[in-house]
Amino acid sequence: MKWFLDLFSSSLGRKVLMALTGIFLILFLAVHLAGNLQLLKDDAGKSFNIYADFMGHNPLIQLVSKGNFAFILLHAIWGIMLTIKNRKARGPQGYANPNKSSVWASRNMGILGTLILIFLVIHLKDFYAQAHFGSLSTQVYEGKEVTDLYTQVAYWFNVEWYVSLYVICMAALGFHLWHGFASAFQTLGLNHMKYNPVINFVGKTFAVVVPIAFAIIPIFMYLGISF
Amino acid sequence: MKITLKVWRQKDTNSKGAFKTYQHDHVSPDMSFLEMIDVLNEELTHKGEEPIAFDHDCREGICGMCSLYINGRPHGPLQTTTCQLHMRSFTDGQTITVEPWRASAFPVVKDLVVDRTAFDRIQQAGGYINVNTGGVPDANVIPIAKKIADEAFDAATCIGCGACVAACKNASAMLFVSAKVSQFALLPQGQVERKERAEKMVAQMDAEGFGSCTNTYACEAECPKGIKVTNIARMNREYFTAMLSSYQIETKGGGD
């Protein structure tokens, strides 16, 4: 099994872990967004609460959710380790004029990732932890009692600094995805002139649309707009 | 033309370097960048000062010996080698900052000269093919698609100057190594050592202490020979395939 360890400790193999976990997290974002958009439904949180209850109790979703946490941690810790290793490769003496021949986001994935990680900690503390271990009130829909996560979300999405932080972090997520999406494919060696334009187009579109859609939710809830 | 030069001066690998500023009043726009330093060095020598050490050889843009990190870009503002850069690319009165390549794997030898033998060791690890002795084979006996041949030759134009490492924020050597892996992986002659080559060259690259690739593509933007990052993706494929499917070579010492 030495070859397996060699593969994943090589400079190329380390990046594969970043790419694979990154692609999984991209898929997660899409699913998460689809669920969150129900917050904007004009039904006092009924569909969102039923959805959140389903996600919190379905055994398969719970299993994927544990994997998701593991991947987030792996992506973050591995990313920090890679950043440190890469800084070392540059050496103690930096340039007086750093090179700027690349896209800004691509050079600052570590900073953008750290911002997203800080956001995740706050986000999980106020929503995930509250829903699973907190003492939130409940609502009864068609004879079934479910946790009223909607009221908790609505509370925070009425706090100005919270909404601002959310929007800023979504911008960071957008820049992170702007580089990360297509980058993951390049790392896995999936680079082909026939498919590159598709990967780039889907990646850039995803990086713009998904964070904006996420950010719209707290803004609209703050302004009291629902559909 | 009159220019101000801010040049990195460093006595040797172990001493601490610093920028030194020189006023250069006799610059012709038709001089190459290296000729401009030649003239300055002439003046310094006459004054009894130590001339600025820098690497150069063919001065025709094909040997890969010249380096210099000029105003934040390897080989300066044009996508060419420093020897092919002329002073007309700068303006009268401009301040030009000249630094050596910065990478742990490229230690400074003196002033602007860095030790790039790490590249040689990577090449020695696997950048070769075996050819049998005997009769000379017919040059056109192996059929190969024009497109593939072109791609291999494009990769083979890499002169190993190290601008990719210098431009990369991670001091990653992947553009260089991938060009060397690609030029053989694409051709029939390179098939015998194909897997072994990818494994060995990547292992040597890591041992030299170069960084990982984060796909910023600064290397491609700065490469004087226009080597494409598609080579890096190809190297990734070559390496993963090799690691997952090659025969594990076990070496045992002794013998008797």
PDB file of C-alpha atoms in Angstrom, chain A residues 24-226:
ATOM      1  CA  PHE A  24     -18.602  17.247  -3.709  1.00  0.00           C
ATOM      2  CA  LEU A  25     -19.045  20.565  -1.884  1.00  0.00           C
ATOM      3  CA  ILE A  26     -20.182  22.201  -5.142  1.00  0.00           C
ATOM      4  CA  LEU A  27     -22.921  19.559  -5.440  1.00  0.00           C
ATOM      5  CA  PHE A  28     -23.819  20.136  -1.804  1.00  0.00           C
ATOM      6  CA  LEU A  29     -24.200  23.881  -2.439  1.00  0.00           C
ATOM      7  CA  ALA A  30     -26.700  23.214  -5.229  1.00  0.00           C
ATOM      8  CA  VAL A  31     -28.843  20.961  -3.003  1.00  0.00           C
ATOM      9  CA  HIS A  32     -28.588  23.345  -0.059  1.00  0.00           C
ATOM     10  CA  LEU A  33     -29.694  26.274  -2.212  1.00  0.00           C
ATOM     11  CA  ALA A  34     -32.720  24.389  -3.543  1.00  0.00           C
ATOM     12  CA  GLY A  35     -33.842  23.800   0.054  1.00  0.00           C
ATOM     13  CA  ASN A  36     -33.121  27.339   1.214  1.00  0.00           C
ATOM     14  CA  LEU A  37     -35.154  28.964  -1.547  1.00  0.00           C
ATOM     15  CA  GLN A  38     -38.263  27.614   0.221  1.00  0.00           C
ATOM     16  CA  LEU A  39     -37.610  30.272   2.869  1.00  0.00           C
ATOM     17  CA  LEU A  40     -38.969  32.802   0.402  1.00  0.00           C
ATOM     18  CA  LYS A  41     -42.286  30.946   0.035  1.00  0.00           C
ATOM     19  CA  ASP A  42     -45.232  32.918   1.396  1.00  0.00           C
ATOM     20  CA  ASP A  43     -46.468  30.212   3.797  1.00  0.00           C
ATOM     21  CA  ALA A  44     -45.027  31.333   7.175  1.00  0.00           C
ATOM     22  CA  GLY A  45     -42.223  28.779   6.890  1.00  0.00           C
ATOM     23  CA  LYS A  46     -44.368  25.661   6.522  1.00  0.00           C
ATOM     24  CA  SER A  47     -42.637  24.094   3.499  1.00  0.00           C
ATOM     25  CA  PHE A  48     -39.173  25.064   4.798  1.00  0.00           C
ATOM     26  CA  ASN A  49     -39.824  23.510   8.218  1.00  0.00           C
ATOM     27  CA  ILE A  50     -41.176  20.284   6.725  1.00  0.00           C
ATOM     28  CA  TYR A  51     -38.157  20.144   4.387  1.00  0.00           C
ATOM     29  CA  ALA A  52     -35.710  20.788   7.269  1.00  0.00           C
ATOM     30  CA  ASP A  53     -37.398  18.086   9.338  1.00  0.00           C
ATOM     31  CA  PHE A  54     -37.106  15.606   6.468  1.00  0.00           C
ATOM     32  CA  MET A  55     -33.406  16.442   5.971  1.00  0.00           C
ATOM     33  CA  GLY A  56     -32.777  16.109   9.705  1.00  0.00           C
ATOM     34  CA  HIS A  57     -34.378  12.670  10.050  1.00  0.00           C
ATOM     35  CA  ASN A  58     -33.848  10.798   6.794  1.00  0.00           C
ATOM     36  CA  PRO A  59     -31.087   8.240   7.561  1.00  0.00           C
ATOM     37  CA  LEU A  60     -29.546   8.414   4.080  1.00  0.00           C
ATOM     38  CA  ILE A  61     -29.406  12.234   4.137  1.00  0.00           C
ATOM     39  CA  GLN A  62     -27.922  12.065   7.642  1.00  0.00           C
ATOM     40  CA  LEU A  63     -25.186   9.743   6.394  1.00  0.00           C
ATOM     41  CA  VAL A  64     -24.356  12.049   3.468  1.00  0.00           C
ATOM     42  CA  SER A  65     -24.447  14.978   5.899  1.00  0.00           C
ATOM     43  CA  LYS A  66     -21.762  13.340   8.086  1.00  0.00           C
ATOM     44  CA  GLY A  67     -19.675  12.798   4.962  1.00  0.00           C
ATOM     45  CA  ASN A  68     -20.247  16.414   4.039  1.00  0.00           C
ATOM     46  CA  PHE A  69     -18.848  17.600   7.372  1.00  0.00           C
ATOM     47  CA  ALA A  70     -15.842  15.340   6.908  1.00  0.00           C
ATOM     48  CA  PHE A  71     -15.251  16.721   3.414  1.00  0.00           C
ATOM     49  CA  ILE A  72     -15.540  20.328   4.599  1.00  0.00           C
ATOM     50  CA  LEU A  73     -12.955  19.653   7.306  1.00  0.00           C
ATOM     51  CA  LEU A  74     -10.695  17.760   4.918  1.00  0.00           C
ATOM     52  CA  HIS A  75     -10.962  20.518   2.278  1.00  0.00           C
ATOM     53  CA  ALA A  76     -10.184  23.223   4.867  1.00  0.00           C
ATOM     54  CA  ILE A  77      -7.359  21.480   6.751  1.00  0.00           C
ATOM     55  CA  TRP A  78      -5.771  20.144   3.567  1.00  0.00           C
ATOM     56  CA  GLY A  79      -6.055  23.597   1.998  1.00  0.00           C
ATOM     57  CA  ILE A  80      -4.300  25.248   4.927  1.00  0.00           C
ATOM     58  CA  MET A  81      -1.543  22.608   4.863  1.00  0.00           C
ATOM     59  CA  LEU A  82      -1.057  23.072   1.118  1.00  0.00           C
ATOM     60  CA  THR A  83      -0.904  26.850   1.511  1.00  0.00           C
ATOM     61  CA  ILE A  84       1.802  26.528   4.174  1.00  0.00           C
ATOM     62  CA  LYS A  85       3.781  24.061   2.041  1.00  0.00           C
ATOM     63  CA  ASN A  86       3.479  26.309  -1.011  1.00  0.00           C
ATOM     64  CA  ARG A  87       4.641  29.369   0.953  1.00  0.00           C
ATOM     65  CA  LYS A  88       7.691  27.364   2.010  1.00  0.00           C
ATOM     66  CA  ALA A  89       8.428  26.505  -1.624  1.00  0.00           C
ATOM     67  CA  ARG A  90       8.644  30.201  -2.424  1.00  0.00           C
ATOM     68  CA  GLY A  91      11.316  30.635   0.252  1.00  0.00           C
ATOM     69  CA  PRO A  92      11.861  33.184   3.001  1.00  0.00           C
ATOM     70  CA  GLN A  93      12.760  36.008   0.616  1.00  0.00           C
ATOM     71  CA  GLY A  94       9.729  37.172  -1.357  1.00  0.00           C
ATOM     72  CA  TYR A  95       9.586  39.463  -4.358  1.00  0.00           C
ATOM     73  CA  ALA A  96       9.576  43.242  -3.996  1.00  0.00           C
ATOM     74  CA  ASN A  97       7.005  43.215  -6.826  1.00  0.00           C
ATOM     75  CA  PRO A  98       4.740  40.152  -6.621  1.00  0.00           C
ATOM     76  CA  ASN A  99       3.612  38.719  -9.958  1.00  0.00           C
ATOM     77  CA  LYS A 100       0.111  39.726 -11.041  1.00  0.00           C
ATOM     78  CA  SER A 101      -0.225  37.830 -14.313  1.00  0.00           C
ATOM     79  CA  SER A 102      -3.084  35.696 -12.998  1.00  0.00           C
ATOM     80  CA  VAL A 103      -6.683  36.189 -11.853  1.00  0.00           C
ATOM     81  CA  TRP A 104      -6.913  37.721  -8.350  1.00  0.00           C
ATOM     82  CA  ALA A 105      -9.218  35.004  -6.994  1.00  0.00           C
ATOM     83  CA  SER A 106      -6.814  32.262  -8.089  1.00  0.00           C
ATOM     84  CA  ARG A 107      -4.013  33.758  -6.010  1.00  0.00           C
ATOM     85  CA  ASN A 108      -6.166  34.255  -2.912  1.00  0.00           C
ATOM     86  CA  MET A 109      -8.024  30.966  -2.484  1.00  0.00           C
ATOM     87  CA  GLY A 110      -6.580  30.596   1.022  1.00  0.00           C
ATOM     88  CA  ILE A 111      -7.938  33.952   2.221  1.00  0.00           C
ATOM     89  CA  LEU A 112     -11.306  33.389   0.522  1.00  0.00           C
ATOM     90  CA  GLY A 113     -11.492  29.887   1.985  1.00  0.00           C
ATOM     91  CA  THR A 114     -10.716  31.172   5.483  1.00  0.00           C
ATOM     92  CA  LEU A 115     -13.548  33.726   5.180  1.00  0.00           C
ATOM     93  CA  ILE A 116     -15.920  30.949   4.146  1.00  0.00           C
ATOM     94  CA  LEU A 117     -14.742  28.783   7.067  1.00  0.00           C
ATOM     95  CA  ILE A 118     -15.416  31.584   9.579  1.00  0.00           C
ATOM     96  CA  PHE A 119     -18.848  32.016   8.039  1.00  0.00           C
ATOM     97  CA  LEU A 120     -19.506  28.270   8.305  1.00  0.00           C
ATOM     98  CA  VAL A 121     -18.710  28.242  12.028  1.00  0.00           C
ATOM     99  CA  ILE A 122     -21.197  31.069  12.706  1.00  0.00           C
ATOM    100  CA  HIS A 123     -23.724  29.539  10.316  1.00  0.00           C
ATOM    101  CA  LEU A 124     -23.560  26.073  11.893  1.00  0.00           C
ATOM    102  CA  LYS A 125     -23.701  27.463  15.419  1.00  0.00           C
ATOM    103  CA  ASP A 126     -26.866  29.487  14.789  1.00  0.00           C
ATOM    104  CA  PHE A 127     -28.753  27.127  12.507  1.00  0.00           C
ATOM    105  CA  TYR A 128     -27.461  23.543  12.350  1.00  0.00           C
ATOM    106  CA  ALA A 129     -26.602  23.232  16.049  1.00  0.00           C
ATOM    107  CA  GLN A 130     -29.853  24.939  17.069  1.00  0.00           C
ATOM    108  CA  ALA A 131     -31.952  22.602  14.906  1.00  0.00           C
ATOM    109  CA  HIS A 132     -30.208  19.463  16.152  1.00  0.00           C
ATOM    110  CA  PHE A 133     -29.256  20.164  19.742  1.00  0.00           C
ATOM    111  CA  GLY A 134     -30.976  23.441  20.660  1.00  0.00           C
ATOM    112  CA  SER A 135     -34.339  24.033  22.259  1.00  0.00           C
ATOM    113  CA  LEU A 136     -36.272  25.647  19.417  1.00  0.00           C
ATOM    114  CA  SER A 137     -40.066  25.802  19.563  1.00  0.00           C
ATOM    115  CA  THR A 138     -42.085  23.413  17.412  1.00  0.00           C
ATOM    116  CA  GLN A 139     -44.897  23.729  14.898  1.00  0.00           C
ATOM    117  CA  VAL A 140     -47.592  21.180  14.076  1.00  0.00           C
ATOM    118  CA  TYR A 141     -48.350  20.622  10.374  1.00  0.00           C
ATOM    119  CA  GLU A 142     -51.057  18.064   9.464  1.00  0.00           C
ATOM    120  CA  GLY A 143     -50.715  16.339  12.813  1.00  0.00           C
ATOM    121  CA  LYS A 144     -46.893  16.128  12.719  1.00  0.00           C
ATOM    122  CA  GLU A 145     -44.747  18.099  15.156  1.00  0.00           C
ATOM    123  CA  VAL A 146     -41.598  19.568  13.601  1.00  0.00           C
ATOM    124  CA  THR A 147     -38.882  21.956  14.832  1.00  0.00           C
ATOM    125  CA  ASP A 148     -39.600  25.544  13.891  1.00  0.00           C
ATOM    126  CA  LEU A 149     -36.259  26.354  12.256  1.00  0.00           C
ATOM    127  CA  TYR A 150     -37.928  29.014  10.110  1.00  0.00           C
ATOM    128  CA  THR A 151     -38.503  31.357  13.060  1.00  0.00           C
ATOM    129  CA  GLN A 152     -34.839  31.022  14.057  1.00  0.00           C
ATOM    130  CA  VAL A 153     -33.715  31.858  10.505  1.00  0.00           C
ATOM    131  CA  ALA A 154     -36.179  34.726  10.252  1.00  0.00           C
ATOM    132  CA  TYR A 155     -34.872  36.123  13.551  1.00  0.00           C
ATOM    133  CA  TRP A 156     -31.243  36.281  12.382  1.00  0.00           C
ATOM    134  CA  PHE A 157     -32.173  37.469   8.899  1.00  0.00           C
ATOM    135  CA  ASN A 158     -33.675  40.535  10.535  1.00  0.00           C
ATOM    136  CA  VAL A 159     -30.383  41.505  12.179  1.00  0.00           C
ATOM    137  CA  GLU A 160     -28.505  43.968  10.003  1.00  0.00           C
ATOM    138  CA  TRP A 161     -24.926  42.881  10.745  1.00  0.00           C
ATOM    139  CA  TYR A 162     -25.896  39.252  10.242  1.00  0.00           C
ATOM    140  CA  VAL A 163     -27.396  39.925   6.822  1.00  0.00           C
ATOM    141  CA  SER A 164     -24.347  42.018   5.838  1.00  0.00           C
ATOM    142  CA  LEU A 165     -21.944  39.292   6.964  1.00  0.00           C
ATOM    143  CA  TYR A 166     -23.962  36.724   5.035  1.00  0.00           C
ATOM    144  CA  VAL A 167     -23.822  38.778   1.835  1.00  0.00           C
ATOM    145  CA  ILE A 168     -20.072  39.484   2.174  1.00  0.00           C
ATOM    146  CA  CYS A 169     -19.335  35.798   2.744  1.00  0.00           C
ATOM    147  CA  MET A 170     -21.415  34.844  -0.275  1.00  0.00           C
ATOM    148  CA  ALA A 171     -19.243  37.221  -2.340  1.00  0.00           C
ATOM    149  CA  ALA A 172     -16.170  35.381  -1.009  1.00  0.00           C
ATOM    150  CA  LEU A 173     -17.829  32.092  -1.955  1.00  0.00           C
ATOM    151  CA  GLY A 174     -18.454  33.444  -5.449  1.00  0.00           C
ATOM    152  CA  PHE A 175     -14.789  34.338  -5.985  1.00  0.00           C
ATOM    153  CA  HIS A 176     -13.724  30.994  -4.477  1.00  0.00           C
ATOM    154  CA  LEU A 177     -15.967  29.153  -6.956  1.00  0.00           C
ATOM    155  CA  TRP A 178     -14.928  31.418  -9.854  1.00  0.00           C
ATOM    156  CA  HIS A 179     -11.495  29.847  -9.654  1.00  0.00           C
ATOM    157  CA  GLY A 180     -12.253  26.573  -7.897  1.00  0.00           C
ATOM    158  CA  PHE A 181     -14.852  25.042 -10.208  1.00  0.00           C
ATOM    159  CA  ALA A 182     -12.796  24.789 -13.405  1.00  0.00           C
ATOM    160  CA  SER A 183      -9.592  24.372 -11.386  1.00  0.00           C
ATOM    161  CA  ALA A 184     -10.842  21.084  -9.912  1.00  0.00           C
ATOM    162  CA  PHE A 185     -11.252  19.620 -13.386  1.00  0.00           C
ATOM    163  CA  GLN A 186      -7.777  20.742 -14.470  1.00  0.00           C
ATOM    164  CA  THR A 187      -6.280  19.128 -11.349  1.00  0.00           C
ATOM    165  CA  LEU A 188      -8.006  15.830 -12.107  1.00  0.00           C
ATOM    166  CA  GLY A 189      -6.501  15.995 -15.587  1.00  0.00           C
ATOM    167  CA  LEU A 190      -9.895  16.569 -17.206  1.00  0.00           C
ATOM    168  CA  ASN A 191      -8.759  19.145 -19.704  1.00  0.00           C
ATOM    169  CA  HIS A 192      -9.828  18.754 -23.298  1.00  0.00           C
ATOM    170  CA  MET A 193     -10.415  21.362 -25.979  1.00  0.00           C
ATOM    171  CA  LYS A 194     -13.858  19.899 -26.664  1.00  0.00           C
ATOM    172  CA  TYR A 195     -15.051  20.158 -23.068  1.00  0.00           C
ATOM    173  CA  ASN A 196     -13.076  23.111 -21.656  1.00  0.00           C
ATOM    174  CA  PRO A 197     -15.557  25.732 -22.898  1.00  0.00           C
ATOM    175  CA  VAL A 198     -18.436  23.802 -21.259  1.00  0.00           C
ATOM    176  CA  ILE A 199     -16.603  23.394 -17.937  1.00  0.00           C
ATOM    177  CA  ASN A 200     -15.629  27.070 -17.937  1.00  0.00           C
ATOM    178  CA  PHE A 201     -19.105  28.295 -18.818  1.00  0.00           C
ATOM    179  CA  VAL A 202     -20.861  26.108 -16.248  1.00  0.00           C
ATOM    180  CA  GLY A 203     -18.239  26.984 -13.616  1.00  0.00           C
ATOM    181  CA  LYS A 204     -18.421  30.735 -14.102  1.00  0.00           C
ATOM    182  CA  THR A 205     -22.234  30.684 -14.258  1.00  0.00           C
ATOM    183  CA  PHE A 206     -22.420  28.587 -11.087  1.00  0.00           C
ATOM    184  CA  ALA A 207     -19.967  30.955  -9.338  1.00  0.00           C
ATOM    185  CA  VAL A 208     -22.205  33.938 -10.103  1.00  0.00           C
ATOM    186  CA  VAL A 209     -25.722  32.517  -9.858  1.00  0.00           C
ATOM    187  CA  VAL A 210     -25.466  30.306  -6.741  1.00  0.00           C
ATOM    188  CA  PRO A 211     -23.897  32.839  -4.315  1.00  0.00           C
ATOM    189  CA  ILE A 212     -26.274  35.568  -5.541  1.00  0.00           C
ATOM    190  CA  ALA A 213     -29.262  33.253  -5.041  1.00  0.00           C
ATOM    191  CA  PHE A 214     -28.017  32.437  -1.529  1.00  0.00           C
ATOM    192  CA  ALA A 215     -27.510  36.125  -0.725  1.00  0.00           C
ATOM    193  CA  ILE A 216     -30.936  37.109  -2.028  1.00  0.00           C
ATOM    194  CA  ILE A 217     -32.654  35.028   0.680  1.00  0.00           C
ATOM    195  CA  PRO A 218     -31.516  37.060   3.754  1.00  0.00           C
ATOM    196  CA  ILE A 219     -31.894  40.332   1.805  1.00  0.00           C
ATOM    197  CA  PHE A 220     -35.481  39.541   0.801  1.00  0.00           C
ATOM    198  CA  MET A 221     -36.368  38.230   4.253  1.00  0.00           C
ATOM    199  CA  TYR A 222     -34.920  41.412   5.784  1.00  0.00           C
ATOM    200  CA  LEU A 223     -37.015  43.506   3.404  1.00  0.00           C
ATOM    201  CA  GLY A 224     -40.040  41.273   3.973  1.00  0.00           C
ATOM    202  CA  ILE A 225     -40.363  40.118   0.390  1.00  0.00           C
ATOM    203  CA  SER A 226     -41.783  36.651  -0.240  1.00  0.00           C
TER     204      SER A 226
END
